[in-house]
C-alpha positions as CSV (number, residue, x, y, z in Angstrom):
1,X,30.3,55.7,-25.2
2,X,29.6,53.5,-28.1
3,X,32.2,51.0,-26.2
4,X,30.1,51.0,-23.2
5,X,26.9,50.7,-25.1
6,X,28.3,47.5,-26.6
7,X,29.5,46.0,-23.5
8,X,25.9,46.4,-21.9
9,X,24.5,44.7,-25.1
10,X,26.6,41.7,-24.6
11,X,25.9,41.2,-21.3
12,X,22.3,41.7,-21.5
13,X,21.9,39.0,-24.7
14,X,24.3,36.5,-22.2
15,X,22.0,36.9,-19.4
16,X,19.1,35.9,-21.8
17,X,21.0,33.1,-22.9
18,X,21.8,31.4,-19.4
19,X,17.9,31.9,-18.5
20,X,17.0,29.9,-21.8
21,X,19.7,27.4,-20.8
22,X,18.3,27.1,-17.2
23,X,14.5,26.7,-18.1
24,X,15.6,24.0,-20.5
25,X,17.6,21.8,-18.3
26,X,14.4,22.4,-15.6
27,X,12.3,21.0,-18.3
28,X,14.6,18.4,-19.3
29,X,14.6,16.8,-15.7
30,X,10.9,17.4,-15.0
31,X,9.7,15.1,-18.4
32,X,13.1,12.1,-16.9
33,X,11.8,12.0,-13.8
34,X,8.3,11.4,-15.2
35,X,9.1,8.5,-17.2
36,X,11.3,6.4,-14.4
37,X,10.3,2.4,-14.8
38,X,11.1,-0.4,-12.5
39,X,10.1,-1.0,-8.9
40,X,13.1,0.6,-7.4
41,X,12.5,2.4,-4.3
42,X,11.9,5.8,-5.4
43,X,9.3,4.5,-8.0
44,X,7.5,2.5,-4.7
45,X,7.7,5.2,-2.1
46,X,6.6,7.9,-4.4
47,X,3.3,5.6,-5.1
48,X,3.4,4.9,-1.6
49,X,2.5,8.6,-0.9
50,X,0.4,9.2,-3.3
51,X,-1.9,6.6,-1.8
52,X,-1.2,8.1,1.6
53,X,-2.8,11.3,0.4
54,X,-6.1,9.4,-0.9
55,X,-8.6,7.6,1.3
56,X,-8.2,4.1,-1.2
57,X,-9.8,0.8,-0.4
58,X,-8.7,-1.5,2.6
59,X,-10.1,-5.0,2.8
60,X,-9.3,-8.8,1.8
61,X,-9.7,-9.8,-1.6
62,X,-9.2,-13.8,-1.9
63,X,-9.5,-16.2,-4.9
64,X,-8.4,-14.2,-7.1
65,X,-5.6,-13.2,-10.2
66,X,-3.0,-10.5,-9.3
67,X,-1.7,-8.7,-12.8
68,X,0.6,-6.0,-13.4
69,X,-0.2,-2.0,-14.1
70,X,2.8,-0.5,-14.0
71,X,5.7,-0.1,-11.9
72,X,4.3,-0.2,-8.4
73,X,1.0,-0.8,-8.9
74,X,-1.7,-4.1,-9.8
75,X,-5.2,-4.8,-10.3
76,X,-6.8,-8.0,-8.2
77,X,-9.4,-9.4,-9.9
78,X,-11.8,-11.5,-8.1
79,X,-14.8,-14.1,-9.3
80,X,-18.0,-12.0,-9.0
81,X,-16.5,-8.4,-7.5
82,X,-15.5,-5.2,-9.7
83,X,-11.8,-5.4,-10.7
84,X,-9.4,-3.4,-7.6
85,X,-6.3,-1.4,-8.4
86,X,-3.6,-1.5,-5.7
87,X,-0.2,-0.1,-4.7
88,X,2.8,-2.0,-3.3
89,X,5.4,-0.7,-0.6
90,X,8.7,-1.4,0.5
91,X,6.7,-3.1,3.5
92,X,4.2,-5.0,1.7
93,X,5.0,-8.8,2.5
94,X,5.2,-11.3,-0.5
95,X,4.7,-14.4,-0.7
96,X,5.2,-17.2,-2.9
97,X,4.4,-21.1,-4.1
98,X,5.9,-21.6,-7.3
99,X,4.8,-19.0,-9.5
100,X,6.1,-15.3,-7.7
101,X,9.4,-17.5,-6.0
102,X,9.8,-20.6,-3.8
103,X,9.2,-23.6,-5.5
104,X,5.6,-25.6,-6.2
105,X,6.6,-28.4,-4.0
106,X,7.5,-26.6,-0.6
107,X,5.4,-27.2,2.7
108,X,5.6,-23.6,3.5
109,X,5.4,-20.2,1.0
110,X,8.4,-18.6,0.3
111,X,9.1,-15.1,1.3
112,X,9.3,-12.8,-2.2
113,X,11.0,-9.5,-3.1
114,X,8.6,-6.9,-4.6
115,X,10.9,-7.4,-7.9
116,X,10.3,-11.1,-8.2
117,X,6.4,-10.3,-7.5
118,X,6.6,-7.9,-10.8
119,X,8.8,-10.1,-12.8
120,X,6.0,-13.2,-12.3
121,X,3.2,-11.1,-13.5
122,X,4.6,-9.5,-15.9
123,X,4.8,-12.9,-17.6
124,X,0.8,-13.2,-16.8
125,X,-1.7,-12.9,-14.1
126,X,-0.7,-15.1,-10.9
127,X,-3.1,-16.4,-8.4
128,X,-3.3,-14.7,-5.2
129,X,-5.0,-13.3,-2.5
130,X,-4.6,-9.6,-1.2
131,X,-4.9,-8.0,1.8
132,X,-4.9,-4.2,1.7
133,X,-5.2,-1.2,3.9
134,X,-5.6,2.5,2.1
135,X,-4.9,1.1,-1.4
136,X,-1.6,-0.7,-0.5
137,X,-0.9,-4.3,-0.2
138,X,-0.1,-5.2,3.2
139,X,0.3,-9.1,2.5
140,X,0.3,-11.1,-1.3
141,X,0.4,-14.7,-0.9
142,X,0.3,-16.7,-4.4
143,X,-2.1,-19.6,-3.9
144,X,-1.0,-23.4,-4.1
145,X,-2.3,-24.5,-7.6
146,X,-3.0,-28.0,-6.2
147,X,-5.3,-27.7,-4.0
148,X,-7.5,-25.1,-5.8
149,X,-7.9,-26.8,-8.6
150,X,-8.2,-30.9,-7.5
151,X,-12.1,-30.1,-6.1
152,X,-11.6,-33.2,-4.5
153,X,-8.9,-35.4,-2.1
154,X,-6.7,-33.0,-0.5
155,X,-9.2,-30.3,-0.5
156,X,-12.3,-32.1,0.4
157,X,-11.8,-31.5,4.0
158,X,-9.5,-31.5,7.4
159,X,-8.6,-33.9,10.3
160,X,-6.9,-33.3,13.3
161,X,-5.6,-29.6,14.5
162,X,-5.5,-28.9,10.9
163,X,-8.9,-27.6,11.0
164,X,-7.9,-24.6,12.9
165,X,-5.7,-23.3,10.8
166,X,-7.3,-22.5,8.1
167,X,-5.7,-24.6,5.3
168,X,-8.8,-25.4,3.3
169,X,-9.1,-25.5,-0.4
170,X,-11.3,-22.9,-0.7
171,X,-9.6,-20.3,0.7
172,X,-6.0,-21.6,0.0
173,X,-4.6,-19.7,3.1
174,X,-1.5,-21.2,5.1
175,X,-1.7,-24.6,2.9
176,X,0.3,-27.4,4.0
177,X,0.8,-29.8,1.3
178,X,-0.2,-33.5,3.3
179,X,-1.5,-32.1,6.5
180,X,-5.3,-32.3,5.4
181,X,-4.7,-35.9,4.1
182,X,-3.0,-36.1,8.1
183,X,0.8,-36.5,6.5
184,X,2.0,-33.8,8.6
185,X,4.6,-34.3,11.6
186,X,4.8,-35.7,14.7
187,X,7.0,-35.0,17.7
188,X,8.8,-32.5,20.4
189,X,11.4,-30.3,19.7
190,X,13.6,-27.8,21.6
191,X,15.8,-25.4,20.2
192,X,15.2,-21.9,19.0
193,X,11.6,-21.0,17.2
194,X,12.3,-18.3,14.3
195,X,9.5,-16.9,11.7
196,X,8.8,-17.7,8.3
197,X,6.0,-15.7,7.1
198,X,2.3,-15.5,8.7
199,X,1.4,-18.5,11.4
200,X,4.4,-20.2,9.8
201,X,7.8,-20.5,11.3
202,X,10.6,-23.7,12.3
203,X,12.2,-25.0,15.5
204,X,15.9,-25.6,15.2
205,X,17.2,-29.1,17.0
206,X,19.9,-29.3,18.9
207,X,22.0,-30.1,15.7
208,X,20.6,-27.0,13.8
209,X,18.4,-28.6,12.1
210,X,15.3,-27.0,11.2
211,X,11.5,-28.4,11.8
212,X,8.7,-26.3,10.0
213,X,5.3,-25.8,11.4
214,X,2.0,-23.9,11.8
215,X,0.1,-22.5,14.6
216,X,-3.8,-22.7,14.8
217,X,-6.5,-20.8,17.0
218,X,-5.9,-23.9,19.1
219,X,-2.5,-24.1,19.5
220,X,-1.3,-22.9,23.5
221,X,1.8,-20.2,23.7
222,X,3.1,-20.1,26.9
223,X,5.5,-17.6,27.9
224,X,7.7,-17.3,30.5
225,X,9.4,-13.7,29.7
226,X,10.5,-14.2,26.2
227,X,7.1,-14.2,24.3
228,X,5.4,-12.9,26.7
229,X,5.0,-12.8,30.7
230,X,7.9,-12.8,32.6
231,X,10.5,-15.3,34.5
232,X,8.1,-15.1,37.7
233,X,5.1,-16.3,36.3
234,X,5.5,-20.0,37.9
235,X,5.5,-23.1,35.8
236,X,2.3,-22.8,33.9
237,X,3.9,-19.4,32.3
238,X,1.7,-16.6,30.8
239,X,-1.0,-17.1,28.0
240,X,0.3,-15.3,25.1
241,X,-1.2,-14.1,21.9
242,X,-0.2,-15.4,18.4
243,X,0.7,-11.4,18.0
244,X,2.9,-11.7,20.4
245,X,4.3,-15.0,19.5
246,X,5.5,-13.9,16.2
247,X,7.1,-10.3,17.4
248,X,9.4,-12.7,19.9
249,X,10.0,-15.3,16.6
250,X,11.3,-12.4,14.6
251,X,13.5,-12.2,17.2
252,X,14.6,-15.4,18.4
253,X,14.0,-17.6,21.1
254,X,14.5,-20.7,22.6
255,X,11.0,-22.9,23.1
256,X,10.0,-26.7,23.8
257,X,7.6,-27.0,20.6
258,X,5.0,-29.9,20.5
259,X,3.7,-30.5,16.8
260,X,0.8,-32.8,15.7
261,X,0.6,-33.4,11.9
262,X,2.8,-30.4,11.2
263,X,0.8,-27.7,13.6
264,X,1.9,-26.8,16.8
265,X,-0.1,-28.0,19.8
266,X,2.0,-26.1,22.7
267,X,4.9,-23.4,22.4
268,X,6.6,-23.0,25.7
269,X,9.5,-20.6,26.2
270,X,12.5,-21.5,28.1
271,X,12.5,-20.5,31.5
């Protein structure tokens, strides 16, 4: 009896034990998960749902200084408006003109990873303009220092088919270094048209070489069943949108490009 007795004891006070043990290591993971850093992928989709849950902002916020939060997340502050907290997501598209990545010099911004965009503000606020939909960046594009900040020369206005792209000094969206002072390039080119980053993308020669460019509300895509439209649509092709032109570019496809002071006048697929 007294045996027995003993036996039941011990396993009773064991039990105990492994329950102690258990809720420990629970609690022990529960307070490491809560104090992950870095913008791994985790770290962004779990503040990627949590703004999916909440109604947050959507709108453009231009001209103004993107800084660091925390891992994931920013404030915009813009001249005049109430500061704006943001997210980021694995499909948020960065991009940069010296400052996030690329260098200060390049026609075109430079494509960014979400680390590079954490590392440059961690170092300080970087100017940039957001675009945002439920409280998440969709696009961050640095702005070109250069032009912001001259208040005269390049900025002070546009010639040509510039002036439909938007490259003014005010709004520093899709800036061109040269093209407002009519510096951009001249020329026809076949070969195959890929995608850079928003109304930007290059036109390979028949050497490899790659051309750079910009589309404008003026410029005419034709399409002939690669951007749009299809192989039957006679010689003047299908009118395509810009949407549509930049789904094919992601793609690839082979086009006759005609560029005036670096913005495409014509894009027409090869048919």
């Amino acid at each position: 009896m007294m045996n027995r007795h003993l036996r039941k004891v011990v396993v009773a006070t064991a039990a105990i034990t492994a329950g102690l043990l258990m809720t420990a290591c629970q609690n022990g993971t529960d307070d490491g998960s809560s104090g992950k850093s870095g913008t791994g992928t985790a770290a962004v989709a779990e503040n990627a749902s949590d703004s999916a849950n909440a109604k947050g902002v959507s709108g453009s916020f231009k001209g103004g200084k993107v800084t660091r939060l925390a891992p994931g997340k920013y404030i915009v502050s813009v001249p005049g408006k109430d500061d704006q907290q943001f997210l980021v997501a694995d499909d948020t598209e960065v991009y940069g003109a010296g400052t996030i990545c690329g260098e200060a010099g390049a026609r075109v911004d430079a494509p960014c990873t979400l680390d590079q965009l954490e590392a440059a503000t961690e170092k300080g606020a970087v100017n940039a303009d957001v675009e945002m939909e439920n409280g998440v960046a969709t696009l961050v594009t640095e702005r070109r220092a250069a032009p912001q900040d001259s208040g005269s020369g390049a900025g002070s206005g546009s010639s040509g088919p510039g002036s439909g792209s938007g490259s003014s000094s005010g709004s520093g969206e899709t800036v061109v270094e040269g093209i407002n002072q009519g510096e951009g390039v001249d020329g026809t080119w076949f070969g195959n048209v890929s995608y850079l980053a928003p109304g930007k993308y290059t036109v390979s020669d028949v050497k490899g070489v790659e051309q750079q460019f910009f589309v404008s509300e003026e410029t005419e895509i034709r399409g002939h069943g690669d951007i749009c439209g299809d192989a039957d649509a006679g010689e003047g092709g299908t009118e395509c949108t810009e949407a549509e032109l930049e789904a094919a570019a992601k793609k690839g496809f082979s086009a006759e490009v005609v560029i005036s002071n670096g913005i495409a006048t014509t894009i027409r697929d090869d048919h």
